[in-house]
Amino acid sequence: MPSSLPFGSPAVARLSVVGGVAAASALFLLAGPASAHVGVEPQGEAAKGGYAVINFKVPNERDDASTTKLEVNLPADHPLASVMPQPVPGWKAVVTKEKLAKPLEMHGNTIAEAATKVTWTSTGGKIGPGEFQQFPLSVGKLPEDTDQLVFKALQTYDNKEVVRWIEEPKDGAEEPESPAPVLKLGAATGDEHGGAGHDAGAGAGAEADKATAKTAAQQNGTTETASAGSGGSSDTTARVLGIAGIVVGVAGVAFGVLAGRRRTTT
């Protein structure tokens, strides 16, 4: 019996396939936990100088514990004057504010304090194994002098374990083991409230309504004109027929008179 299998034999091919699957599975298992971290994404677009609703997505990485608390630290180098959490059933949100060393100017008003942290604590809800939860937050005014905002987060489990997602990712470097959520900012839209699209849509709708009303008026006018024209034509026809009837009647009377005279003469 040969001590080795010849290259290209079916057995070697099967071994190669099995080895490839095993290697791919190992890579998948290694990559899986690294990608399951707390992240942040905007609903729509987070434009510089505007307002946005952002979602903090929190997955559960444990098989034997549930997440019961999330703390998100807001960027101190770019303070946000307006921070409002959306209610999440089973969770209580608390916004922590502090006085600013340098007040902000917003809409002609001076803002002396800003939110520094938002904490969501379970009041009956939890993120169980194999589950995730989103925590929406309305924020603004977004800064115009940076392309991203870093939110350092702490995730607490019901077994008292705390996972610190606080490592800031670096461009060109590998993702850290516990990366902090990073919000990418888009180009400024020229409307800090993000209402340009809505206003434009409303204006377009108003113009469309005006155009529709004008078209309807034109159609009504055309109908009325056509009706008036039809009425005028009918009146003219009636007059012509009436005159023709009179002429025929007179001709008949004249014919009768002439016929009577001829009989008398005879």
XYZ file of N, CA and C in Angstrom:
798
model
N 0.860 -1.185 0.000
C 0.000 0.000 0.000
C 0.886 1.221 0.000
N 0.672 2.213 -0.892
C 1.565 3.361 -0.970
C 1.492 4.175 0.298
N 2.622 4.778 0.635
C 2.712 5.568 1.870
C 2.107 6.940 1.714
N 1.910 7.397 0.509
C 1.338 8.742 0.289
C 0.379 8.684 -0.890
N -0.590 9.615 -0.880
C -1.563 9.655 -1.977
C -1.002 10.461 -3.128
N -1.218 10.003 -4.353
C -0.725 10.757 -5.511
C -1.443 12.088 -5.637
N -0.713 13.112 -6.042
C -1.281 14.450 -6.200
C -2.368 14.437 -7.281
N -3.481 15.059 -7.006
C -4.562 15.104 -7.982
C -5.567 13.996 -7.815
N -5.344 13.077 -6.861
C -6.291 11.991 -6.660
C -7.541 12.518 -5.977
N -8.697 11.825 -6.076
C -9.941 12.245 -5.417
C -9.786 12.427 -3.922
N -8.987 11.566 -3.294
C -8.806 11.670 -1.843
C -8.125 12.976 -1.470
N -7.087 13.335 -2.236
C -6.375 14.593 -1.984
C -7.313 15.775 -2.189
N -8.155 15.694 -3.214
C -9.097 16.773 -3.491
C -10.058 16.956 -2.329
N -10.537 15.794 -1.775
C -11.473 15.886 -0.651
C -10.796 16.492 0.567
N -9.562 16.110 0.818
C -8.821 16.674 1.940
C -8.611 18.167 1.780
N -8.357 18.602 0.551
C -8.147 20.029 0.294
C -9.410 20.825 0.581
N -10.551 20.279 0.134
C -11.822 20.957 0.362
C -12.115 21.063 1.845
N -11.931 19.954 2.581
C -12.179 19.943 4.024
C -11.276 20.941 4.736
N -10.005 20.969 4.325
C -9.064 21.905 4.940
C -9.458 23.348 4.688
N -9.924 23.627 3.452
C -10.333 24.999 3.118
C -11.532 25.435 3.928
N -12.505 24.525 4.069
C -13.702 24.848 4.865
C -13.329 25.098 6.315
N -12.453 24.297 6.856
C -12.028 24.464 8.247
C -11.334 25.800 8.446
N -10.471 26.170 7.486
C -9.759 27.449 7.596
C -10.724 28.613 7.519
N -11.696 28.531 6.591
C -12.674 29.607 6.462
C -13.520 29.733 7.717
N -13.887 28.592 8.308
C -14.685 28.608 9.532
C -13.905 29.234 10.669
N -12.624 28.916 10.750
C -11.785 29.501 11.800
C -11.700 31.009 11.650
N -11.540 31.501 10.414
C -11.478 32.938 10.175
C -12.799 33.595 10.543
N -13.914 32.943 10.201
C -15.234 33.492 10.517
C -15.421 33.619 12.028
N -15.007 32.561 12.751
C -15.150 32.588 14.207
C -14.277 33.659 14.832
N -13.107 33.883 14.266
C -12.216 34.914 14.790
C -12.756 36.300 14.485
N -13.383 36.473 13.304
C -13.852 37.800 12.908
C -15.177 38.149 13.554
N -15.983 37.122 13.908
C -17.309 37.366 14.444
C -17.338 38.251 15.672
N -16.678 37.883 16.772
C -16.746 38.688 17.982
C -16.215 40.094 17.791
N -15.209 40.267 16.929
C -14.606 41.584 16.751
C -15.584 42.567 16.132
N -16.530 42.074 15.301
C -17.450 42.970 14.617
C -18.683 43.277 15.456
N -18.913 42.507 16.537
C -20.104 42.695 17.368
C -19.793 43.657 18.497
N -19.746 44.934 18.160
C -19.460 45.940 19.182
C -20.487 47.064 19.105
N -20.519 47.902 20.107
C -21.441 49.025 20.125
C -21.073 49.988 18.996
N -22.052 50.354 18.192
C -21.804 51.262 17.069
C -22.850 52.361 17.027
N -22.646 53.332 16.144
C -23.590 54.438 15.989
C -23.768 54.735 14.506
N -25.022 54.927 14.096
C -25.352 55.245 12.716
C -26.461 56.290 12.698
N -26.439 57.206 11.728
C -27.515 58.199 11.651
C -28.740 57.647 10.948
N -29.896 58.194 11.269
C -31.109 57.912 10.504
C -31.138 58.918 9.361
N -30.772 58.459 8.181
C -30.626 59.387 7.056
C -29.198 59.867 6.986
N -29.002 61.163 7.150
C -27.665 61.741 7.052
C -27.400 62.661 8.220
N -26.169 62.636 8.718
C -25.718 63.551 9.762
C -24.812 64.581 9.101
N -25.399 65.724 8.737
C -24.653 66.741 7.998
C -24.022 67.756 8.950
N -22.852 68.223 8.583
C -22.165 69.229 9.383
C -23.050 70.474 9.529
N -23.085 71.007 10.755
C -23.856 72.215 10.993
C -25.343 71.991 11.143
N -25.792 70.732 11.057
C -27.219 70.447 11.142
C -27.577 69.625 12.366
N -28.784 69.098 12.340
C -29.283 68.234 13.409
C -29.526 66.846 12.813
N -29.464 65.840 13.675
C -29.656 64.478 13.187
C -30.180 63.592 14.298
N -30.815 62.494 13.895
C -31.193 61.431 14.822
C -30.219 60.290 14.596
N -29.548 59.890 15.663
C -28.548 58.831 15.556
C -28.966 57.657 16.438
N -28.604 56.456 16.004
C -28.950 55.230 16.735
C -27.686 54.569 17.271
N -27.689 54.288 18.561
C -26.616 53.490 19.142
C -27.089 52.034 19.155
N -26.404 51.212 18.394
C -26.759 49.798 18.281
C -25.900 48.993 19.252
N -26.573 48.288 20.176
C -25.871 47.572 21.244
C -26.164 46.077 21.139
N -25.210 45.281 20.694
C -25.398 43.828 20.650
C -24.956 43.183 21.968
N -25.504 42.023 22.249
C -25.086 41.264 23.427
C -24.025 40.259 22.994
N -22.863 40.338 23.601
C -21.754 39.463 23.226
C -21.597 38.263 24.152
N -22.462 38.157 25.136
C -22.323 37.085 26.128
C -23.425 36.044 25.956
N -23.079 34.788 26.253
C -24.049 33.703 26.158
C -24.769 33.456 27.478
N -24.246 34.005 28.579
C -24.802 33.704 29.897
C -25.158 34.962 30.692
N -25.306 36.115 29.987
C -25.640 37.353 30.688
C -26.398 38.276 29.746
N -27.119 39.238 30.333
C -27.892 40.203 29.553
C -27.403 41.622 29.837
N -27.460 42.466 28.812
C -27.074 43.876 28.986
C -28.213 44.633 29.662
N -27.880 45.393 30.697
C -28.895 46.140 31.447
C -28.583 47.631 31.559
N -27.465 48.064 30.990
C -27.113 49.482 31.104
C -26.164 49.891 29.986
N -26.367 51.113 29.489
C -25.478 51.682 28.469
C -25.194 53.133 28.820
N -23.920 53.474 28.884
C -23.497 54.857 29.110
C -22.749 55.352 27.880
N -23.183 56.456 27.335
C -22.534 57.038 26.160
C -22.004 58.415 26.524
N -20.697 58.572 26.444
C -20.068 59.859 26.714
C -20.018 60.676 25.432
N -20.536 61.888 25.480
C -20.578 62.758 24.308
C -19.235 63.474 24.159
N -18.846 63.795 22.926
C -17.528 64.393 22.688
C -17.372 65.754 23.369
N -16.349 65.867 24.219
C -16.105 67.114 24.950
C -15.480 68.176 24.056
N -14.742 67.752 23.016
C -14.084 68.725 22.141
C -15.058 69.355 21.151
N -16.235 68.752 20.975
C -17.276 69.316 20.121
C -18.611 69.182 20.857
N -18.860 70.023 21.845
C -20.078 69.897 22.662
C -21.356 70.070 21.848
N -22.372 69.322 22.252
C -23.676 69.356 21.593
C -24.680 70.020 22.536
N -25.244 71.138 22.100
C -26.164 71.885 22.955
C -27.515 71.210 23.076
N -27.942 70.511 22.017
C -29.252 69.862 22.014
C -29.074 68.349 21.946
N -29.509 67.666 22.998
C -29.445 66.203 23.054
C -30.754 65.702 23.662
N -31.523 64.948 22.879
C -32.819 64.453 23.346
C -32.961 62.972 23.020
N -33.083 62.116 24.038
C -33.268 60.680 23.782
C -34.708 60.363 23.428
N -34.886 59.407 22.534
C -36.221 58.909 22.221
C -36.574 57.812 23.221
N -37.795 57.828 23.766
C -38.155 56.798 24.743
C -38.012 55.385 24.170
N -37.438 54.507 24.971
C -37.295 53.098 24.610
C -38.013 52.287 25.681
N -39.021 51.511 25.320
C -39.762 50.732 26.312
C -38.844 49.847 27.145
N -39.012 49.902 28.472
C -38.213 49.072 29.370
C -36.894 49.690 29.766
N -36.656 50.948 29.320
C -35.388 51.615 29.624
C -35.638 53.061 30.040
N -34.828 53.547 30.981
C -34.895 54.935 31.416
C -33.636 55.664 30.952
N -33.832 56.815 30.297
C -32.703 57.601 29.787
C -32.504 58.843 30.644
N -31.261 59.106 30.998
C -30.898 60.291 31.780
C -29.791 61.038 31.046
N -30.014 62.340 30.806
C -29.022 63.176 30.131
C -28.283 64.005 31.181
N -26.980 63.861 31.229
C -26.149 64.618 32.170
C -25.576 65.841 31.472
N -25.715 67.020 32.115
C -25.216 68.269 31.529
C -24.181 68.911 32.451
N -23.290 69.660 31.830
C -22.273 70.392 32.583
C -22.073 71.769 31.964
N -21.582 72.696 32.781
C -21.302 74.038 32.287
C -20.105 74.003 31.342
N -20.181 74.808 30.325
C -19.107 74.853 29.327
C -18.058 75.891 29.715
N -16.800 75.528 29.482
C -15.727 76.491 29.727
C -15.823 77.653 28.748
N -16.297 77.345 27.523
C -16.493 78.364 26.491
C -17.929 78.228 25.975
N -18.801 79.187 26.330
C -20.205 79.108 25.912
C -20.345 79.035 24.387
N -21.439 78.413 23.948
C -21.737 78.282 22.524
C -22.762 79.322 22.107
N -22.680 79.745 20.850
C -23.667 80.652 20.268
C -24.536 79.850 19.307
N -25.856 79.893 19.534
C -26.763 79.125 18.690
C -28.061 79.896 18.504
N -28.387 80.200 17.244
C -29.614 80.934 16.910
C -29.699 82.276 17.645
N -28.547 82.895 17.836
C -28.532 84.182 18.515
C -28.575 84.082 20.023
N -28.558 82.874 20.557
C -28.586 82.664 22.012
C -27.251 82.115 22.493
N -26.916 82.422 23.728
C -25.696 81.917 24.331
C -26.013 80.678 25.155
N -25.344 79.568 24.834
C -25.562 78.303 25.527
C -24.417 78.109 26.517
N -24.760 78.092 27.803
C -23.729 78.010 28.835
C -23.443 76.576 29.274
N -24.320 75.618 28.960
C -24.083 74.234 29.333
C -24.455 73.309 28.187
N -23.914 72.120 28.230
C -24.177 71.138 27.171
C -24.183 69.746 27.776
N -24.813 68.830 27.064
C -24.869 67.442 27.522
C -23.495 66.795 27.396
N -23.126 66.042 28.408
C -21.835 65.351 28.393
C -21.984 63.828 28.393
N -23.166 63.341 28.800
C -23.350 61.893 28.868
C -24.832 61.556 28.834
N -25.147 60.425 28.213
C -26.508 59.882 28.228
C -26.412 58.452 28.756
N -27.258 58.145 29.754
C -27.244 56.818 30.364
C -28.616 56.168 30.222
N -28.624 54.984 29.646
C -29.852 54.189 29.551
C -29.755 53.048 30.567
N -30.725 52.956 31.465
C -30.741 51.919 32.495
C -32.022 51.104 32.375
N -31.897 49.804 32.508
C -33.052 48.927 32.372
C -34.064 49.158 33.489
N -35.325 49.236 33.099
C -36.430 49.290 34.062
C -37.342 48.080 33.857
N -36.782 47.046 33.326
C -37.531 45.833 33.013
C -37.095 45.229 31.692
N -36.569 46.076 30.821
C -36.058 45.575 29.547
C -34.630 45.073 29.694
N -34.187 44.312 28.737
C -32.817 43.814 28.733
C -32.453 43.366 27.332
N -31.167 43.264 27.093
C -30.666 42.755 25.823
C -30.101 41.368 26.106
N -30.837 40.339 25.717
C -30.432 38.977 26.031
C -29.411 38.427 25.055
N -28.889 37.259 25.329
C -27.931 36.619 24.425
C -28.504 36.473 23.018
N -27.715 36.816 22.035
C -28.145 36.721 20.651
C -29.071 37.841 20.219
N -29.202 38.907 21.040
C -30.088 40.020 20.719
C -29.310 41.339 20.649
N -29.991 42.365 20.101
C -29.410 43.704 20.131
C -30.538 44.703 20.356
N -30.168 45.914 20.746
C -31.140 46.977 20.989
C -30.590 48.284 20.422
N -31.491 49.112 19.887
C -31.091 50.424 19.390
C -31.612 51.512 20.325
N -30.764 52.523 20.561
C -31.114 53.640 21.425
C -31.009 54.936 20.602
N -32.152 55.473 20.144
C -32.122 56.683 19.302
C -31.877 57.948 20.126
N -31.178 58.886 19.490
C -30.829 60.141 20.139
C -30.860 61.262 19.105
N -31.573 62.336 19.417
C -31.571 63.519 18.548
C -30.484 64.464 19.035
N -29.584 64.849 18.137
C -28.440 65.681 18.538
C -28.249 66.855 17.582
N -27.647 67.910 18.099
C -27.317 69.078 17.285
C -26.873 70.219 18.196
N -26.428 71.205 17.654
C -26.014 71.408 16.283
C -24.684 70.701 16.062
N -24.581 69.916 14.966
C -23.357 69.173 14.698
C -22.232 70.122 14.280
N -21.008 69.837 14.689
C -19.890 70.731 14.363
C -19.599 70.769 12.866
N -18.970 71.855 12.454
C -18.617 72.024 11.044
C -17.125 71.865 10.788
N -16.333 71.732 11.859
C -14.877 71.699 11.710
C -14.281 70.311 11.930
N -15.105 69.273 11.769
C -14.589 67.913 11.893
C -15.408 66.985 11.009
N -14.817 65.854 10.650
C -15.496 64.882 9.785
C -16.149 63.755 10.566
N -15.912 63.708 11.882
C -16.477 62.618 12.658
C -16.557 62.989 14.136
N -17.422 62.284 14.842
C -17.549 62.436 16.285
C -17.355 61.072 16.930
N -16.588 61.043 18.022
C -16.301 59.801 18.735
C -17.101 59.777 20.033
N -17.862 58.703 20.239
C -18.666 58.529 21.440
C -18.133 57.320 22.208
N -17.524 57.557 23.352
C -17.032 56.448 24.159
C -18.186 55.876 24.985
N -18.301 54.542 24.983
C -19.461 53.904 25.596
C -19.046 52.807 26.572
N -19.891 52.622 27.606
C -19.702 51.559 28.586
C -20.951 50.679 28.572
N -20.750 49.384 28.397
C -21.842 48.421 28.345
C -21.781 47.545 29.589
N -22.873 47.534 30.372
C -22.905 46.780 31.626
C -23.860 45.609 31.526
N -23.388 44.441 32.002
C -24.202 43.224 32.010
C -24.765 42.976 33.405
N -25.792 42.106 33.464
C -26.413 41.846 34.762
C -25.545 41.011 35.695
N -24.396 40.521 35.220
C -23.446 39.838 36.096
C -22.355 40.801 36.582
N -22.623 42.117 36.408
C -21.736 43.201 36.857
C -20.523 43.414 35.948
N -20.419 42.676 34.872
C -19.308 42.889 33.930
C -19.535 44.190 33.158
N -18.472 44.956 32.980
C -18.534 46.214 32.226
C -17.548 46.143 31.064
N -18.055 46.345 29.854
C -17.204 46.364 28.663
C -17.043 47.819 28.244
N -15.786 48.238 28.107
C -15.490 49.652 27.830
C -15.147 49.821 26.343
N -16.099 50.387 25.586
C -15.881 50.655 24.167
C -15.341 52.084 24.047
N -14.027 52.230 24.270
C -13.457 53.583 24.403
C -12.217 53.814 23.535
N -11.793 52.802 22.790
C -10.586 52.957 21.974
C -10.937 53.631 20.644
N -10.300 54.755 20.372
C -10.605 55.514 19.151
C -9.894 54.892 17.945
N -10.644 54.512 16.926
C -10.016 53.943 15.715
C -9.131 54.979 15.018
N -8.050 54.520 14.440
C -7.116 55.392 13.726
C -7.143 55.059 12.233
N -7.076 56.095 11.404
C -7.059 55.881 9.956
C -5.834 55.077 9.546
N -6.068 54.053 8.736
C -4.963 53.239 8.236
C -4.496 52.168 9.194
N -5.048 52.135 10.396
C -4.644 51.135 11.385
C -5.736 50.086 11.540
N -5.384 48.961 12.106
C -6.355 47.915 12.354
C -7.359 48.365 13.409
N -8.554 47.814 13.333
C -9.573 48.167 14.310
C -9.151 47.695 15.696
N -9.246 48.558 16.692
C -8.851 48.144 18.048
C -9.776 47.081 18.599
N -9.376 46.483 19.694
C -10.150 45.392 20.273
C -11.491 45.877 20.815
N -11.511 47.063 21.380
C -12.753 47.625 21.930
C -12.974 49.025 21.369
N -13.336 49.119 20.081
C -13.449 50.433 19.439
C -14.634 51.250 19.960
N -14.446 52.550 20.030
C -15.524 53.454 20.408
C -16.421 53.701 19.197
N -17.696 53.927 19.411
C -18.589 54.254 18.284
C -18.161 55.568 17.636
N -18.143 55.593 16.303
C -17.726 56.779 15.554
C -18.835 57.169 14.584
N -19.262 58.431 14.654
C -20.287 58.954 13.757
C -19.622 59.770 12.655
N -19.798 59.346 11.413
C -19.244 60.074 10.275
C -20.190 61.213 9.895
N -19.628 62.387 9.656
C -20.427 63.558 9.307
C -20.352 63.837 7.809
N -21.494 64.165 7.232
C -21.543 64.489 5.818
C -21.355 65.978 5.581
N -21.311 66.358 4.308
C -21.133 67.768 3.943
C -22.338 68.586 4.383
N -22.083 69.852 4.690
C -23.154 70.754 5.108
C -24.168 70.910 3.982
N -25.449 71.009 4.355
C -26.514 71.119 3.367
C -27.013 72.539 3.191
N -26.583 73.460 4.048
C -27.049 74.839 3.953
C -28.305 75.084 4.749
N -28.876 74.028 5.359
C -30.064 74.166 6.199
C -29.770 73.446 7.499
N -29.478 74.204 8.552
C -29.021 73.603 9.794
C -30.072 72.739 10.480
N -31.335 72.949 10.147
C -32.376 72.124 10.750
C -32.684 70.901 9.905
N -31.982 70.754 8.794
C -32.234 69.602 7.945
C -33.588 69.652 7.292
N -34.149 70.876 7.166
C -35.484 70.998 6.616
C -35.524 71.448 5.186
N -34.364 71.514 4.532
C -34.337 71.998 3.153
C -35.177 71.117 2.252
N -35.009 69.811 2.420
C -35.778 68.900 1.593
C -37.259 69.034 1.859
N -37.621 69.191 3.154
C -39.044 69.307 3.484
C -39.623 70.593 2.916
N -38.877 71.719 3.106
C -39.370 73.000 2.607
C -39.483 72.981 1.093
N -38.460 72.397 0.454
C -38.498 72.339 -1.009
C -39.673 71.497 -1.467
N -39.893 70.394 -0.748
C -41.015 69.537 -1.100
C -42.332 70.253 -0.905
N -42.426 71.015 0.210
C -43.656 71.757 0.466
C -43.871 72.813 -0.603
N -42.756 73.515 -0.978
C -42.872 74.529 -2.023
C -43.279 73.917 -3.345
N -42.663 72.766 -3.646
C -43.013 72.089 -4.899
C -44.471 71.654 -4.871
N -44.917 71.188 -3.684
C -46.309 70.783 -3.568
C -47.252 71.949 -3.753
N -46.875 73.120 -3.171
C -47.722 74.300 -3.323
C -47.794 74.730 -4.779
N -46.622 74.705 -5.445
C -46.615 75.070 -6.862
C -47.449 74.088 -7.679
N -47.349 72.810 -7.314
C -48.140 71.797 -8.025
C -49.629 72.048 -7.818
N -50.002 72.419 -6.575
C -51.414 72.714 -6.297
C -51.886 73.901 -7.117
N -51.028 74.946 -7.188
C -51.389 76.112 -7.986
C -51.564 75.737 -9.455
N -50.623 74.934 -9.955
C -50.691 74.526 -11.364
C -51.957 73.711 -11.613
N -52.274 72.827 -10.647
C -53.484 72.010 -10.801
C -54.726 72.886 -10.816
N -54.766 73.882 -9.880
C -55.916 74.778 -9.830
C -56.050 75.584 -11.114
N -54.880 76.056 -11.630
C -54.902 76.833 -12.864
C -55.404 75.990 -14.029
N -54.897 74.760 -14.079
C -55.330 73.859 -15.158
C -56.821 73.587 -15.072
N -57.294 73.372 -13.828
C -58.719 73.122 -13.649
C -59.542 74.331 -14.081
N -59.045 75.539 -13.731
C -59.762 76.751 -14.120
C -59.803 76.892 -15.632
N -58.648 76.579 -16.247
C -58.592 76.669 -17.710
C -59.553 75.669 -18.340
N -59.591 74.471 -17.766
C -60.492 73.456 -18.302
C -61.940 73.878 -18.123
N -62.253 74.454 -16.940
C -63.614 74.926 -16.695
C -63.974 76.055 -17.650
N -63.000 76.968 -17.861
C -63.236 78.077 -18.784
C -63.472 77.578 -20.191
N -62.677 76.592 -20.590
C -62.842 76.027 -21.925
C -64.197 75.371 -22.068
N -64.604 74.662 -21.019
C -65.908 73.997 -21.052
C -67.032 75.008 -21.151
N -66.892 76.085 -20.315
C -67.925 77.111 -20.352
C -67.983 77.796 -21.703
N -66.806 78.084 -22.268
C -66.757 78.728 -23.580
C -67.365 77.840 -24.634
N -67.013 76.544 -24.551
C -67.561 75.598 -25.523
C -69.073 75.526 -25.380
N -69.552 75.537 -24.140
C -70.990 75.481 -23.918
C -71.661 76.729 -24.453
N -71.023 77.899 -24.197
C -71.579 79.151 -24.694
C -71.617 79.148 -26.207
N -70.519 78.639 -26.835
C -70.457 78.575 -28.295
C -71.525 77.652 -28.830
N -71.718 76.526 -28.143
C -72.737 75.585 -28.573
C -74.115 76.197 -28.460
N -74.313 76.960 -27.325
C -75.598 77.613 -27.141
C -75.854 78.639 -28.216
N -74.797 79.407 -28.599
C -74.936 80.423 -29.644
C -75.289 79.791 -30.977
N -74.634 78.657 -31.258
C -74.914 77.972 -32.533
C -76.342 77.473 -32.566
N -76.823 76.975 -31.453
C -78.194 76.468 -31.394
C -79.193 77.594 -31.608
N -78.907 78.760 -30.974
C -79.805 79.906 -31.155
C -79.860 80.333 -32.613
N -78.708 80.383 -33.265
C -78.642 80.788 -34.684
C -79.436 79.832 -35.559
N -79.252 78.549 -35.288
C -79.984 77.538 -36.073
C -81.488 77.686 -35.885
N -81.878 77.930 -34.629
C -83.318 78.090 -34.364
C -83.888 79.287 -35.116
N -83.109 80.380 -35.132
C -83.574 81.577 -35.833
C -83.740 81.295 -37.330
N -82.741 80.632 -37.914
C -82.781 80.316 -39.350
C -83.990 79.463 -39.669
N -84.207 78.436 -38.845
C -85.340 77.553 -39.086
C -86.670 78.306 -38.922
N -86.706 79.221 -37.935
C -87.931 80.004 -37.734
C -88.255 80.876 -38.931
N -87.202 81.555 -39.437
C -87.403 82.417 -40.619
C -87.822 81.597 -41.826
N -87.180 80.447 -41.981
C -87.533 79.572 -43.115
C -88.980 79.127 -43.019
N -89.422 78.849 -41.786
C -90.814 78.438 -41.604
C -91.786 79.553 -41.975
N -91.428 80.788 -41.586
C -92.277 81.936 -41.926
C -92.369 82.106 -43.435
N -91.190 82.008 -44.099
C -91.158 82.160 -45.561
C -92.034 81.103 -46.222
N -91.918 79.861 -45.764
C -92.725 78.780 -46.354
C -94.211 79.043 -46.117
N -94.540 79.542 -44.901
C -95.931 79.822 -44.602
C -96.515 80.905 -45.502
N -95.739 81.994 -45.686
C -96.185 83.085 -46.568
C -96.355 82.579 -47.986
N -95.408 81.768 -48.448
C -95.487 81.230 -49.807
C -96.734 80.370 -49.965
N -97.066 79.616 -48.910
C -98.253 78.783 -48.985
C -99.535 79.605 -49.079
N -99.591 80.674 -48.277
C -100.770 81.547 -48.321
C -100.918 82.178 -49.693
N -99.812 82.670 -50.245
C -99.845 83.308 -51.577
C -100.303 82.323 -52.631
N -99.813 81.083 -52.529
C -100.203 80.078 -53.508
C -101.704 79.794 -53.423
N -102.217 79.755 -52.164
C -103.645 79.510 -51.997
C -104.496 80.620 -52.584
N -104.095 81.873 -52.397
C -104.829 83.021 -52.933
C -104.865 82.968 -54.454
N -103.707 82.733 -55.072
C -103.624 82.681 -56.537
C -104.476 81.554 -57.086
N -104.496 80.434 -56.422
C -105.299 79.293 -56.907
C -106.781 79.638 -56.857
N -107.226 80.355 -55.766
C -108.631 80.743 -55.658
C -109.048 81.701 -56.750
N -108.199 82.654 -57.097
C -108.495 83.613 -58.160
C -108.689 82.904 -59.515
N -107.831 81.891 -59.739
C -107.937 81.192 -61.051
C -109.283 80.455 -61.127
N -109.731 79.846 -60.044
C -111.006 79.130 -60.092
C -112.183 80.111 -60.296
N -112.079 81.288 -59.673
C -113.143 82.286 -59.826
C -113.232 82.779 -61.257
N -112.070 83.059 -61.851
C -112.013 83.541 -63.230
C -112.602 82.513 -64.195
N -112.356 81.254 -63.972
C -112.858 80.207 -64.838
C -114.357 80.083 -64.718
